[in-house]
């Protein structure tokens, strides 16, 4: 309990003799004689007093703990006001520093752009004022020092700016040194050499030998491929991701074949509808089309040769020959020992156990057998009777290949590099029995390639790529003169 010593002076009462003069601790004055109310008198306790020579009553009062601490509250208010003023002052400093940092961040960005321009070939270092740049950098360094001294908060941003300014200083000094070492002159010489190289390459292209004649095999095989030309989306829409397309080839009439498009149903297995177009313009405009229905082909290994469509007949080991003029199945024939019904299809493409192909030499079929343990088998077919004329066995596993095509009796196989690139990586030459590796990168529109058909007269690939119809030009290795 805190004791406050209080000296209180009371007025004299009419009958002072009625008050005890020595001790007030055990008794109280009469209610009629005491000038205060009963409630007030009860708020004090344990007090003593006496009267002086003039009859004035004096006493000491001890106040209880529950009395309101006015002095402490006043001290608290003064302290709070002081802290508030200091906070406002520091906050104003922070706002000022943030504004300064923003200004010098912009200056630093401008310097970064200017230095990046200095690194380009087209700008001469001697035309730039290095001294002005160094002065601006030094000005920012001074500001950073001021900020570090006066700023009492977090210094992460200031430290980052200091590091960037230091790096900028080093870079400017390096560029200035490089300019003194005549790097500009060296770059000009390099640019001149590049221009001469381009001129040399241009003259080389102009003097390059002409491509082989359409339908001719007087060349050394495929060595390159063009970028894809996107013809259009198949007429059924994006949901029909599987299928094949191409152009009819006939040695007797090589440049006038029909264009055909054969998307599979959405199950990715059954071939039910196909369309024929007389010209490329008709195909592009979806006009003058003949739409036919069959029941049913299987997989996207379809090809058209001499006005006949060749397919793997549904749920069987049979090859089928469909006359495009009558839309009738003229012939079916078993492909001996061939695996079927998705046993050894290509990677990422189901139900393409039999892949028909056409080249300058005629009709082919690419497949696998149980005896070959899934490796690719190539058979030359009689296009009239579908009899197997000859067969070659390769060492390339068919399910690891995304697709194949034939050019002049040479099988070319592709594989996926990524979602936008395919690679022609393998070949097998039926003329010599040799096989080997290649690396010809071909770009694609979508992720998966469902079929590739070669047209000997146009020397193009017709690729069905997740519903899109693509064209590629092939580049052949010329034979030595």
Coordinates of N, CA and C in Angstrom, one line a residue, residues 312-413:
X312 N -5.4 -51.8 -94.4 CA -5.5 -53.0 -93.6 C -7.0 -53.2 -93.3
X313 N -7.6 -54.3 -93.7 CA -9.0 -54.5 -93.4 C -9.3 -54.8 -91.9
X314 N -10.4 -54.3 -91.5 CA -10.7 -54.2 -90.0 C -10.6 -55.6 -89.4
X315 N -9.9 -55.6 -88.2 CA -9.9 -56.8 -87.4 C -9.4 -58.1 -88.1
X316 N -8.4 -57.9 -89.0 CA -8.0 -59.0 -89.8 C -6.5 -58.8 -90.2
X317 N -6.0 -59.9 -90.7 CA -4.6 -59.9 -91.3 C -4.6 -59.6 -92.8
X318 N -5.8 -59.1 -93.3 CA -6.0 -58.9 -94.7 C -5.6 -57.5 -95.2
X319 N -5.0 -57.5 -96.4 CA -4.9 -56.2 -97.1 C -6.1 -56.1 -98.1
X320 N -6.6 -54.9 -98.2 CA -7.7 -54.7 -99.1 C -7.4 -53.6 -100.1
X321 N -7.9 -53.8 -101.3 CA -7.8 -52.9 -102.4 C -9.1 -52.3 -102.8
X322 N -9.3 -51.0 -102.7 CA -10.6 -50.4 -102.9 C -10.5 -49.5 -104.2
X323 N -11.4 -49.8 -105.1 CA -11.4 -49.0 -106.4 C -12.1 -47.6 -106.1
X324 N -11.4 -46.5 -106.3 CA -11.9 -45.2 -106.0 C -13.0 -44.8 -106.9
X325 N -13.0 -45.3 -108.1 CA -14.1 -44.9 -109.0 C -15.4 -45.5 -108.6
X326 N -15.4 -46.8 -108.1 CA -16.7 -47.4 -107.8 C -16.9 -47.5 -106.3
X327 N -15.8 -47.2 -105.5 CA -15.9 -47.4 -104.0 C -16.2 -48.8 -103.6
X328 N -15.7 -49.8 -104.4 CA -15.9 -51.2 -104.1 C -14.6 -51.8 -103.7
X329 N -14.7 -52.8 -102.9 CA -13.5 -53.6 -102.5 C -13.2 -54.6 -103.7
X330 N -12.2 -54.3 -104.5 CA -11.9 -55.2 -105.6 C -11.2 -56.5 -105.2
X331 N -10.4 -56.4 -104.1 CA -9.6 -57.6 -103.7 C -9.2 -57.5 -102.2
X332 N -9.1 -58.6 -101.6 CA -8.5 -58.7 -100.3 C -7.5 -59.9 -100.3
X333 N -6.4 -59.7 -99.5 CA -5.4 -60.7 -99.6 C -4.7 -60.8 -98.2
X334 N -4.4 -61.9 -97.7 CA -3.7 -62.1 -96.4 C -2.2 -61.7 -96.6
X335 N -1.7 -60.9 -95.6 CA -0.3 -60.6 -95.6 C 0.3 -61.7 -94.7
X336 N 1.1 -62.6 -95.3 CA 1.6 -63.7 -94.6 C 2.4 -63.3 -93.3
X337 N 2.1 -64.0 -92.2 CA 2.8 -63.9 -91.0 C 2.8 -62.5 -90.3
X338 N 2.0 -61.6 -90.9 CA 2.0 -60.2 -90.3 C 1.3 -60.2 -89.0
X339 N 1.8 -59.5 -88.1 CA 1.1 -59.2 -86.8 C 0.1 -58.1 -87.1
X340 N -1.0 -58.2 -86.3 CA -2.1 -57.3 -86.6 C -2.9 -57.0 -85.3
X341 N -3.9 -56.1 -85.4 CA -4.7 -55.7 -84.2 C -3.8 -55.2 -83.1
X342 N -3.0 -54.2 -83.5 CA -2.2 -53.4 -82.5 C -1.1 -54.2 -81.8
X343 N -0.6 -55.2 -82.5 CA 0.4 -56.0 -81.9 C 1.8 -55.3 -81.9
X344 N 2.2 -54.7 -83.1 CA 3.4 -54.0 -83.2 C 3.2 -52.7 -84.0
X345 N 2.4 -51.8 -83.4 CA 2.1 -50.6 -84.1 C 3.3 -49.6 -83.8
X346 N 3.2 -48.4 -84.5 CA 4.2 -47.4 -84.2 C 4.1 -46.8 -82.9
X347 N 5.1 -46.1 -82.4 CA 5.1 -45.4 -81.1 C 4.1 -44.2 -81.2
X348 N 3.3 -44.1 -80.2 CA 2.3 -43.0 -80.1 C 1.1 -43.1 -81.1
X349 N 1.1 -44.2 -81.9 CA 0.0 -44.4 -82.9 C -0.5 -45.8 -82.8
X350 N -1.7 -46.0 -82.5 CA -2.3 -47.3 -82.4 C -2.8 -47.9 -83.7
X351 N -2.9 -49.2 -83.8 CA -3.6 -49.9 -84.9 C -3.0 -49.8 -86.3
X352 N -1.7 -49.3 -86.3 CA -1.1 -49.2 -87.6 C 0.0 -50.3 -87.8
X353 N -0.5 -51.5 -87.7 CA 0.3 -52.7 -87.9 C 0.8 -52.8 -89.3
X354 N -0.1 -52.4 -90.3 CA 0.3 -52.5 -91.7 C 0.3 -51.0 -92.2
X355 N 1.5 -50.6 -92.7 CA 1.7 -49.3 -93.2 C 2.0 -49.4 -94.7
X356 N 1.1 -49.0 -95.6 CA 1.3 -49.1 -97.0 C 2.1 -47.8 -97.5
X357 N 2.9 -48.0 -98.5 CA 3.8 -46.9 -99.0 C 3.9 -47.0 -100.5
X358 N 4.1 -45.8 -101.1 CA 4.3 -45.7 -102.6 C 5.6 -44.9 -102.8
X359 N 6.4 -45.4 -103.8 CA 7.5 -44.6 -104.2 C 7.7 -44.8 -105.7
X360 N 8.9 -44.4 -106.3 CA 9.1 -44.5 -107.7 C 9.0 -46.0 -108.2
X361 N 9.2 -46.9 -107.3 CA 9.3 -48.3 -107.7 C 7.9 -49.0 -107.6
X362 N 6.9 -48.4 -106.9 CA 5.6 -49.0 -106.8 C 5.1 -49.1 -105.4
X363 N 4.4 -50.2 -105.1 CA 3.6 -50.3 -103.9 C 4.4 -51.2 -102.9
X364 N 4.4 -50.7 -101.6 CA 5.1 -51.4 -100.5 C 4.2 -51.6 -99.3
X365 N 4.6 -52.5 -98.4 CA 3.9 -52.5 -97.1 C 5.0 -52.7 -96.0
X366 N 4.9 -52.0 -94.9 CA 5.8 -52.0 -93.8 C 5.1 -52.6 -92.6
X367 N 5.6 -53.6 -92.0 CA 4.9 -54.3 -90.9 C 5.9 -55.0 -90.0
X368 N 5.5 -55.9 -89.1 CA 6.3 -56.7 -88.3 C 5.7 -58.1 -88.1
X369 N 6.5 -59.0 -87.7 CA 6.0 -60.4 -87.5 C 6.4 -60.9 -86.1
X370 N 5.8 -62.0 -85.7 CA 6.3 -62.6 -84.4 C 7.7 -63.1 -84.6
X371 N 8.0 -63.6 -85.8 CA 9.3 -64.2 -86.0 C 10.4 -63.1 -86.0
X372 N 10.0 -61.9 -86.4 CA 11.0 -60.8 -86.4 C 11.1 -60.1 -85.0
X373 N 10.3 -60.6 -84.1 CA 10.2 -60.1 -82.7 C 10.0 -58.6 -82.7
X374 N 9.1 -58.1 -83.6 CA 8.7 -56.7 -83.7 C 9.6 -55.8 -84.5
X375 N 10.7 -56.4 -85.1 CA 11.5 -55.6 -86.0 C 10.8 -55.3 -87.3
X376 N 11.1 -54.2 -88.0 CA 10.4 -53.9 -89.2 C 10.7 -54.9 -90.3
X377 N 9.7 -55.2 -91.0 CA 9.8 -56.1 -92.2 C 9.2 -55.3 -93.4
X378 N 9.9 -55.3 -94.5 CA 9.5 -54.5 -95.7 C 9.2 -55.5 -96.8
X379 N 8.0 -55.4 -97.4 CA 7.6 -56.3 -98.5 C 7.2 -55.4 -99.7
X380 N 7.7 -55.9 -100.9 CA 7.3 -55.3 -102.2 C 6.1 -56.0 -102.7
X381 N 5.0 -55.3 -103.1 CA 3.7 -55.9 -103.4 C 3.4 -55.7 -104.9
X382 N 2.7 -56.7 -105.5 CA 2.1 -56.5 -106.8 C 0.8 -55.7 -106.6
X383 N 0.7 -54.6 -107.2 CA -0.4 -53.7 -106.9 C -1.7 -54.2 -107.4
X384 N -1.6 -55.2 -108.4 CA -2.9 -55.7 -109.0 C -3.4 -56.9 -108.1
X385 N -2.5 -57.8 -107.7 CA -2.9 -59.0 -107.0 C -2.6 -59.0 -105.5
X386 N -1.8 -58.0 -105.1 CA -1.4 -57.9 -103.7 C -0.5 -59.1 -103.3
X387 N 0.1 -59.8 -104.2 CA 1.0 -60.8 -103.9 C 2.4 -60.2 -103.4
X388 N 3.0 -60.9 -102.5 CA 4.3 -60.4 -102.0 C 5.4 -60.8 -103.0
X389 N 6.1 -59.8 -103.6 CA 7.2 -60.1 -104.6 C 8.5 -60.3 -103.9
X390 N 8.8 -59.6 -102.8 CA 10.1 -59.7 -102.2 C 10.0 -59.2 -100.8
X391 N 10.8 -59.6 -99.9 CA 10.8 -59.2 -98.5 C 12.2 -59.0 -97.9
X392 N 12.3 -57.9 -97.1 CA 13.6 -57.6 -96.4 C 13.3 -57.4 -94.9
X393 N 14.2 -57.9 -94.1 CA 14.1 -57.9 -92.7 C 15.2 -56.9 -92.1
X394 N 14.7 -56.0 -91.3 CA 15.6 -55.0 -90.7 C 15.9 -55.3 -89.3
X395 N 16.8 -54.5 -88.7 CA 17.2 -54.6 -87.3 C 16.5 -53.5 -86.4
X396 N 15.6 -52.8 -87.0 CA 15.0 -51.7 -86.3 C 13.7 -52.1 -85.7
X397 N 13.5 -51.9 -84.4 CA 12.3 -52.3 -83.7 C 11.1 -51.3 -84.1
X398 N 10.0 -51.9 -84.6 CA 9.0 -51.1 -85.1 C 8.3 -50.2 -84.1
X399 N 7.9 -50.7 -82.9 CA 7.3 -49.8 -81.9 C 8.1 -48.7 -81.4
X400 N 9.4 -48.6 -81.7 CA 10.2 -47.5 -81.3 C 10.3 -46.4 -82.3
X401 N 9.6 -46.7 -83.4 CA 9.6 -45.7 -84.6 C 8.2 -45.0 -84.6
X402 N 8.2 -43.7 -84.9 CA 6.9 -43.0 -85.0 C 6.2 -43.2 -86.4
X403 N 7.0 -43.3 -87.5 CA 6.4 -43.6 -88.8 C 7.6 -43.9 -89.8
X404 N 7.2 -44.3 -91.0 CA 8.1 -44.6 -92.0 C 7.6 -44.1 -93.4
X405 N 8.5 -44.0 -94.4 CA 8.1 -43.8 -95.8 C 9.2 -44.3 -96.7
X406 N 8.8 -44.6 -97.9 CA 9.7 -45.1 -98.9 C 10.1 -44.1 -100.0
X407 N 11.4 -44.1 -100.4 CA 11.8 -43.2 -101.5 C 12.8 -44.0 -102.3
X408 N 12.5 -44.3 -103.5 CA 13.5 -45.1 -104.4 C 14.0 -46.4 -103.8
X409 N 13.0 -47.1 -103.1 CA 13.4 -48.4 -102.6 C 14.1 -48.3 -101.2
X410 N 14.2 -47.1 -100.6 CA 14.9 -46.9 -99.4 C 13.8 -46.5 -98.3
X411 N 13.8 -47.3 -97.2 CA 12.9 -47.0 -96.1 C 13.6 -46.0 -95.2
X412 N 12.8 -44.9 -94.8 CA 13.2 -43.9 -93.9 C 12.3 -44.0 -92.7
X413 N 12.9 -44.0 -91.5 CA 12.1 -44.0 -90.3 C 12.3 -42.8 -89.4

